[in-house]
PDB file of C-alpha atoms in Angstrom:
ATOM      1  CA  PHE A 111       0.000   0.000   0.000  1.00 94.00           C
ATOM      2  CA  SER A 112       2.704   2.471   0.993  1.00 95.00           C
ATOM      3  CA  PRO A 113       4.378   2.939  -2.430  1.00 95.00           C
ATOM      4  CA  LEU A 114       1.010   2.980  -4.223  1.00 96.00           C
ATOM      5  CA  ASN A 115      -0.258   5.519  -1.720  1.00 95.00           C
ATOM      6  CA  ARG A 116       2.830   7.677  -2.337  1.00 94.00           C
ATOM      7  CA  HIS A 117       2.997   7.375  -6.138  1.00 95.00           C
ATOM      8  CA  VAL A 118      -0.694   7.001  -7.013  1.00 95.00           C
ATOM      9  CA  LEU A 119      -3.200   8.235  -4.410  1.00 90.00           C
ATOM     10  CA  LYS A 120      -1.125  11.196  -3.230  1.00 89.00           C
ATOM     11  CA  ALA A 121       0.050  11.937  -6.777  1.00 88.00           C
ATOM     12  CA  GLY A 122      -3.311  12.713  -8.345  1.00 87.00           C
ATOM     13  CA  GLY A 123      -5.003   9.307  -8.245  1.00 86.00           C
ATOM     14  CA  GLY A 124      -4.891   6.294 -10.511  1.00 85.00           C
ATOM     15  CA  ALA A 125      -6.765   7.517 -13.580  1.00 90.00           C
ATOM     16  CA  GLY A 126      -4.410   7.305 -16.548  1.00 91.00           C
ATOM     17  CA  LYS A 127      -1.658   5.534 -14.596  1.00 96.00           C
ATOM     18  CA  THR A 128      -0.307   2.122 -15.566  1.00 97.00           C
ATOM     19  CA  ILE A 129       1.179  -0.016 -12.810  1.00 98.00           C
ATOM     20  CA  GLY A 130       3.318  -3.109 -13.266  1.00 98.00           C
ATOM     21  CA  VAL A 131       3.487  -5.674 -10.474  1.00 98.00           C
ATOM     22  CA  VAL A 132       6.451  -8.052 -10.656  1.00 96.00           C
ATOM     23  CA  GLY A 133       5.628 -11.343  -8.973  1.00 93.00           C
ATOM     24  CA  PHE A 134       2.026 -12.466  -8.924  1.00 92.00           C
ATOM     25  CA  GLY A 135       1.942 -14.374  -5.648  1.00 88.00           C
ATOM     26  CA  GLY A 136       0.620 -13.503  -2.205  1.00 88.00           C
ATOM     27  CA  LEU A 137       2.088  -9.985  -2.003  1.00 91.00           C
ATOM     28  CA  GLY A 138       1.827  -9.330  -5.736  1.00 94.00           C
ATOM     29  CA  HIS A 139      -1.856 -10.186  -5.950  1.00 94.00           C
ATOM     30  CA  MET A 140      -2.538  -7.669  -3.162  1.00 96.00           C
ATOM     31  CA  ALA A 141      -0.585  -4.999  -5.072  1.00 97.00           C
ATOM     32  CA  VAL A 142      -2.732  -5.763  -8.140  1.00 97.00           C
ATOM     33  CA  LYS A 143      -5.939  -5.475  -6.098  1.00 97.00           C
ATOM     34  CA  LEU A 144      -4.841  -2.217  -4.450  1.00 97.00           C
ATOM     35  CA  ALA A 145      -3.747  -0.603  -7.728  1.00 97.00           C
ATOM     36  CA  LYS A 146      -7.023  -1.630  -9.412  1.00 97.00           C
ATOM     37  CA  ALA A 147      -9.007  -0.181  -6.486  1.00 97.00           C
ATOM     38  CA  MET A 148      -7.049   3.069  -6.976  1.00 97.00           C
ATOM     39  CA  GLY A 149      -8.262   3.219 -10.591  1.00 96.00           C
ATOM     40  CA  CYS A 150      -5.039   2.192 -12.332  1.00 97.00           C
ATOM     41  CA  GLU A 151      -4.500  -0.013 -15.348  1.00 97.00           C
ATOM     42  CA  VAL A 152      -2.538  -2.978 -13.970  1.00 98.00           C
ATOM     43  CA  VAL A 153      -0.254  -5.589 -15.522  1.00 98.00           C
ATOM     44  CA  ALA A 154       1.032  -8.547 -13.505  1.00 97.00           C
ATOM     45  CA  ILE A 155       4.585  -9.288 -14.613  1.00 96.00           C
ATOM     46  CA  SER A 156       5.246 -12.963 -13.991  1.00 93.00           C
ATOM     47  CA  ARG A 157       7.629 -15.709 -15.137  1.00 89.00           C
ATOM     48  CA  SER A 158       5.064 -17.069 -17.563  1.00 88.00           C
ATOM     49  CA  GLU A 159       1.450 -16.607 -18.562  1.00 89.00           C
ATOM     50  CA  SER A 160       0.343 -19.566 -16.402  1.00 89.00           C
ATOM     51  CA  LYS A 161      -1.598 -17.245 -14.061  1.00 91.00           C
ATOM     52  CA  LYS A 162      -3.338 -15.355 -16.881  1.00 92.00           C
ATOM     53  CA  GLU A 163      -6.836 -16.404 -15.748  1.00 93.00           C
ATOM     54  CA  GLU A 164      -6.119 -15.416 -12.127  1.00 93.00           C
ATOM     55  CA  ALA A 165      -4.867 -12.009 -13.293  1.00 94.00           C
ATOM     56  CA  ALA A 166      -7.908 -11.504 -15.526  1.00 95.00           C
ATOM     57  CA  LYS A 167     -10.247 -12.232 -12.587  1.00 95.00           C
ATOM     58  CA  LEU A 168      -8.626  -9.285 -10.797  1.00 95.00           C
ATOM     59  CA  GLY A 169      -8.918  -7.066 -13.883  1.00 95.00           C
ATOM     60  CA  ALA A 170      -5.223  -7.216 -14.783  1.00 96.00           C
ATOM     61  CA  GLU A 171      -3.303  -8.304 -17.833  1.00 95.00           C
ATOM     62  CA  ILE A 172      -0.294 -10.575 -17.535  1.00 96.00           C
ATOM     63  CA  LEU A 173       3.134 -10.177 -19.092  1.00 96.00           C
ATOM     64  CA  ALA A 174       5.708 -12.970 -19.063  1.00 93.00           C
ATOM     65  CA  HIS A 175       9.044 -11.290 -18.239  1.00 87.00           C
ATOM     66  CA  GLU A 176      10.906 -14.252 -19.736  1.00 85.00           C
ATOM     67  CA  ASP A 177       9.318 -13.423 -23.121  1.00 89.00           C
ATOM     68  CA  ALA A 178      11.854 -11.003 -24.678  1.00 89.00           C
ATOM     69  CA  GLU A 179       9.369  -9.788 -27.312  1.00 92.00           C
ATOM     70  CA  ALA A 180       6.720  -9.012 -24.677  1.00 92.00           C
ATOM     71  CA  VAL A 181       9.279  -7.150 -22.570  1.00 90.00           C
ATOM     72  CA  ALA A 182      10.451  -5.138 -25.598  1.00 92.00           C
ATOM     73  CA  ALA A 183       6.834  -4.284 -26.460  1.00 94.00           C
ATOM     74  CA  ALA A 184       6.327  -3.015 -22.899  1.00 95.00           C
ATOM     75  CA  ALA A 185       9.172  -0.464 -23.082  1.00 94.00           C
ATOM     76  CA  ARG A 186       8.115   2.826 -21.446  1.00 95.00           C
ATOM     77  CA  LYS A 187       4.691   1.427 -20.529  1.00 96.00           C
ATOM     78  CA  PHE A 188       4.575   1.812 -16.739  1.00 98.00           C
ATOM     79  CA  ASP A 189       4.393   4.809 -14.425  1.00 97.00           C
ATOM     80  CA  VAL A 190       5.274   2.643 -11.427  1.00 98.00           C
ATOM     81  CA  ILE A 191       6.557  -0.920 -11.118  1.00 98.00           C
ATOM     82  CA  ILE A 192       6.188  -2.686  -7.774  1.00 98.00           C
ATOM     83  CA  ASP A 193       8.656  -5.597  -7.537  1.00 97.00           C
ATOM     84  CA  THR A 194       7.499  -8.171  -4.963  1.00 95.00           C
ATOM     85  CA  VAL A 195       9.940 -10.967  -5.916  1.00 93.00           C
ATOM     86  CA  SER A 196      12.240 -12.126  -3.126  1.00 90.00           C
ATOM     87  CA  ALA A 197      14.441 -14.352  -5.319  1.00 89.00           C
ATOM     88  CA  LYS A 198      17.448 -12.999  -7.229  1.00 91.00           C
ATOM     89  CA  HIS A 199      16.395 -11.748 -10.678  1.00 91.00           C
ATOM     90  CA  ASP A 200      17.527  -9.287 -13.343  1.00 91.00           C
ATOM     91  CA  VAL A 201      15.806  -5.953 -12.721  1.00 93.00           C
ATOM     92  CA  ALA A 202      17.392  -4.004 -15.622  1.00 92.00           C
ATOM     93  CA  PRO A 203      14.849  -5.169 -18.246  1.00 92.00           C
ATOM     94  CA  LEU A 204      12.049  -4.405 -15.790  1.00 94.00           C
ATOM     95  CA  VAL A 205      13.311  -0.864 -15.132  1.00 94.00           C
ATOM     96  CA  GLY A 206      13.420  -0.444 -18.928  1.00 93.00           C
ATOM     97  CA  MET A 207       9.621  -0.827 -18.949  1.00 96.00           C
ATOM     98  CA  LEU A 208       9.192   2.431 -16.991  1.00 97.00           C
ATOM     99  CA  LYS A 209       7.995   5.628 -18.637  1.00 97.00           C
ATOM    100  CA  VAL A 210      10.294   8.640 -18.409  1.00 96.00           C
ATOM    101  CA  GLY A 211      10.224   9.672 -14.751  1.00 96.00           C
ATOM    102  CA  GLY A 212       8.878   6.263 -13.688  1.00 96.00           C
ATOM    103  CA  LYS A 213       9.372   4.718 -10.263  1.00 97.00           C
ATOM    104  CA  PHE A 214      10.693   1.186  -9.605  1.00 97.00           C
ATOM    105  CA  VAL A 215       9.858   0.087  -6.067  1.00 97.00           C
ATOM    106  CA  ILE A 216      11.455  -2.977  -4.493  1.00 95.00           C
ATOM    107  CA  LEU A 217       9.379  -4.788  -1.870  1.00 94.00           C
ATOM    108  CA  GLY A 218      10.642  -8.366  -2.188  1.00 89.00           C
ATOM    109  CA  ALA A 219      14.187  -7.880  -0.852  1.00 86.00           C
ATOM    110  CA  PRO A 220      16.063 -10.228  -3.203  1.00 88.00           C
ATOM    111  CA  PRO A 221      19.503 -11.317  -1.960  1.00 89.00           C
ATOM    112  CA  GLY A 222      22.665  -9.692  -3.220  1.00 90.00           C
ATOM    113  CA  ASN A 223      23.100  -6.748  -5.548  1.00 91.00           C
ATOM    114  CA  PHE A 224      21.639  -5.996  -8.944  1.00 89.00           C
ATOM    115  CA  GLU A 225      23.071  -4.126 -11.887  1.00 90.00           C
ATOM    116  CA  LEU A 226      21.516  -1.109 -13.604  1.00 92.00           C
ATOM    117  CA  SER A 227      22.866   1.193 -16.283  1.00 90.00           C
ATOM    118  CA  ALA A 228      23.550   4.663 -14.900  1.00 91.00           C
ATOM    119  CA  PHE A 229      22.789   6.108 -18.348  1.00 90.00           C
ATOM    120  CA  ALA A 230      19.364   4.445 -18.443  1.00 86.00           C
ATOM    121  CA  LEU A 231      18.553   6.093 -15.110  1.00 90.00           C
ATOM    122  CA  LEU A 232      19.987   9.470 -16.142  1.00 91.00           C
ATOM    123  CA  PHE A 233      18.316   9.744 -19.541  1.00 92.00           C
ATOM    124  CA  SER A 234      14.937   8.439 -18.393  1.00 94.00           C
ATOM    125  CA  ARG A 235      14.831  10.041 -14.922  1.00 95.00           C
ATOM    126  CA  HIS A 236      13.926   6.669 -13.409  1.00 95.00           C
ATOM    127  CA  SER A 237      13.865   6.362  -9.642  1.00 94.00           C
ATOM    128  CA  VAL A 238      14.672   3.098  -7.889  1.00 95.00           C
ATOM    129  CA  GLU A 239      13.554   2.840  -4.283  1.00 95.00           C
ATOM    130  CA  GLY A 240      12.660   0.382  -1.586  1.00 93.00           C
ATOM    131  CA  SER A 241       9.636   0.456   0.628  1.00 91.00           C
ATOM    132  CA  MET A 242       8.593  -1.146   3.861  1.00 84.00           C
ATOM    133  CA  ILE A 243       5.216  -0.811   5.498  1.00 80.00           C
ATOM    134  CA  GLY A 244       4.174   2.674   6.500  1.00 80.00           C
ATOM    135  CA  GLY A 245       3.892   3.677  10.127  1.00 87.00           C
ATOM    136  CA  ILE A 246       0.759   3.360  12.234  1.00 93.00           C
ATOM    137  CA  PRO A 247      -1.093   6.278  10.549  1.00 93.00           C
ATOM    138  CA  GLU A 248      -0.499   4.851   7.058  1.00 93.00           C
ATOM    139  CA  THR A 249      -1.444   1.351   8.214  1.00 93.00           C
ATOM    140  CA  LYS A 250      -4.731   2.784   9.490  1.00 95.00           C
ATOM    141  CA  GLU A 251      -5.205   4.562   6.151  1.00 95.00           C
ATOM    142  CA  MET A 252      -4.561   1.268   4.327  1.00 95.00           C
ATOM    143  CA  LEU A 253      -7.095  -0.604   6.440  1.00 96.00           C
ATOM    144  CA  GLU A 254      -9.691   2.111   5.827  1.00 97.00           C
ATOM    145  CA  PHE A 255      -8.962   2.044   2.076  1.00 96.00           C
ATOM    146  CA  CYS A 256      -9.226  -1.756   1.933  1.00 97.00           C
ATOM    147  CA  THR A 257     -12.482  -1.694   3.892  1.00 97.00           C
ATOM    148  CA  GLU A 258     -13.989   1.001   1.672  1.00 97.00           C
ATOM    149  CA  HIS A 259     -12.948  -0.786  -1.544  1.00 97.00           C
ATOM    150  CA  MET A 260     -13.401  -4.382  -0.315  1.00 97.00           C
ATOM    151  CA  VAL A 261      -9.766  -5.249  -0.987  1.00 97.00           C
ATOM    152  CA  LEU A 262      -9.205  -8.628   0.645  1.00 95.00           C
ATOM    153  CA  PRO A 263      -6.462 -11.226   0.205  1.00 93.00           C
ATOM    154  CA  ASP A 264      -7.202 -14.443  -1.645  1.00 91.00           C
ATOM    155  CA  ILE A 265      -6.138 -17.267   0.629  1.00 92.00           C
ATOM    156  CA  LYS A 266      -6.045 -21.022   0.653  1.00 93.00           C
ATOM    157  CA  ILE A 267      -5.766 -22.979   3.871  1.00 96.00           C
ATOM    158  CA  ILE A 268      -3.106 -25.694   3.833  1.00 95.00           C
ATOM    159  CA  LYS A 269      -2.188 -28.360   6.350  1.00 95.00           C
ATOM    160  CA  ALA A 270       1.174 -28.133   8.098  1.00 96.00           C
ATOM    161  CA  SER A 271       2.186 -31.330   6.280  1.00 95.00           C
ATOM    162  CA  GLU A 272       1.727 -29.495   2.945  1.00 95.00           C
ATOM    163  CA  VAL A 273       4.274 -26.762   3.675  1.00 96.00           C
ATOM    164  CA  ASN A 274       7.111 -28.408   1.713  1.00 95.00           C
ATOM    165  CA  GLU A 275       4.845 -28.856  -1.325  1.00 95.00           C
ATOM    166  CA  GLN A 276       3.856 -25.189  -1.093  1.00 94.00           C
ATOM    167  CA  LEU A 277       7.481 -24.037  -0.842  1.00 93.00           C
ATOM    168  CA  LYS A 278       8.379 -26.158  -3.883  1.00 93.00           C
ATOM    169  CA  ALA A 279       5.455 -24.658  -5.829  1.00 91.00           C
ATOM    170  CA  LEU A 280       6.609 -21.159  -4.886  1.00 86.00           C
ATOM    171  CA  ALA A 281      10.161 -21.918  -6.029  1.00 85.00           C
ATOM    172  CA  ASP A 282       9.137 -23.377  -9.384  1.00 85.00           C
ATOM    173  CA  GLY A 283       6.405 -20.809 -10.082  1.00 82.00           C
ATOM    174  CA  SER A 284       3.486 -23.234 -10.046  1.00 86.00           C
ATOM    175  CA  ALA A 285       1.846 -21.827  -6.876  1.00 87.00           C
ATOM    176  CA  SER A 286      -1.374 -19.901  -7.324  1.00 86.00           C
ATOM    177  CA  ALA A 287      -1.552 -16.181  -6.615  1.00 87.00           C
ATOM    178  CA  ALA A 288      -3.480 -16.885  -3.399  1.00 87.00           C
ATOM    179  CA  ARG A 289      -1.656 -16.609  -0.097  1.00 89.00           C
ATOM    180  CA  ALA A 290      -1.181 -20.017   1.544  1.00 92.00           C
ATOM    181  CA  VAL A 291      -2.165 -19.970   5.217  1.00 94.00           C
ATOM    182  CA  ILE A 292      -1.127 -22.856   7.456  1.00 95.00           C
ATOM    183  CA  ASP A 293      -3.834 -24.357   9.633  1.00 96.00           C
ATOM    184  CA  ILE A 294      -1.892 -24.569  12.895  1.00 95.00           C
ATOM    185  CA  SER A 295      -4.314 -27.138  14.281  1.00 95.00           C
ATOM    186  CA  THR A 296      -2.836 -29.664  11.811  1.00 95.00           C
ATOM    187  CA  ILE A 297       0.689 -29.574  13.298  1.00 93.00           C
ATOM    188  CA  ALA A 298      -0.151 -32.501  15.565  1.00 90.00           C
ATOM    189  CA  GLU A 299      -0.832 -34.616  12.442  1.00 88.00           C
ATOM    190  CA  MET A 300       2.797 -34.366  11.340  1.00 82.00           C
TER     191      MET A 300
END
């Protein structure tokens, strides 16, 4: 919510803004829902188009970032890109999808460093930033916004014994966009 609040709501609203959300999992699907509720056009940027139907249900398109032609066609498309991926990945092609003056916001905290061209940033006035949750006032604002716009997470309840399967699905990209929630009462079954 915090980067969308900063770059969308407090920057004139979502009308006419295009938001890219890298990673269409638990955090990414909430970014899609929030940006849609703010009135933005939204594209989920994922490894493949396997979650196309899930994205469409939320009113978003999907773009496979491993498809070089799709990435090239998306050059200068986005006002803001929210990157929710926590695994190491190449961000340079993603930053190249920003409009002049666009903002690239990292939420996923991937390990290590990443490489960007200084000239790409200079000539396009791109900003790269990180964002955590806001403080208590912004958290309250987020809860009020979500209540007003009925923005709720999609969840699936899993047994504790299914955690390894879920982690494998997350790693290989086959997990759904819904957030997996462990039913703690099933720990005794392990």
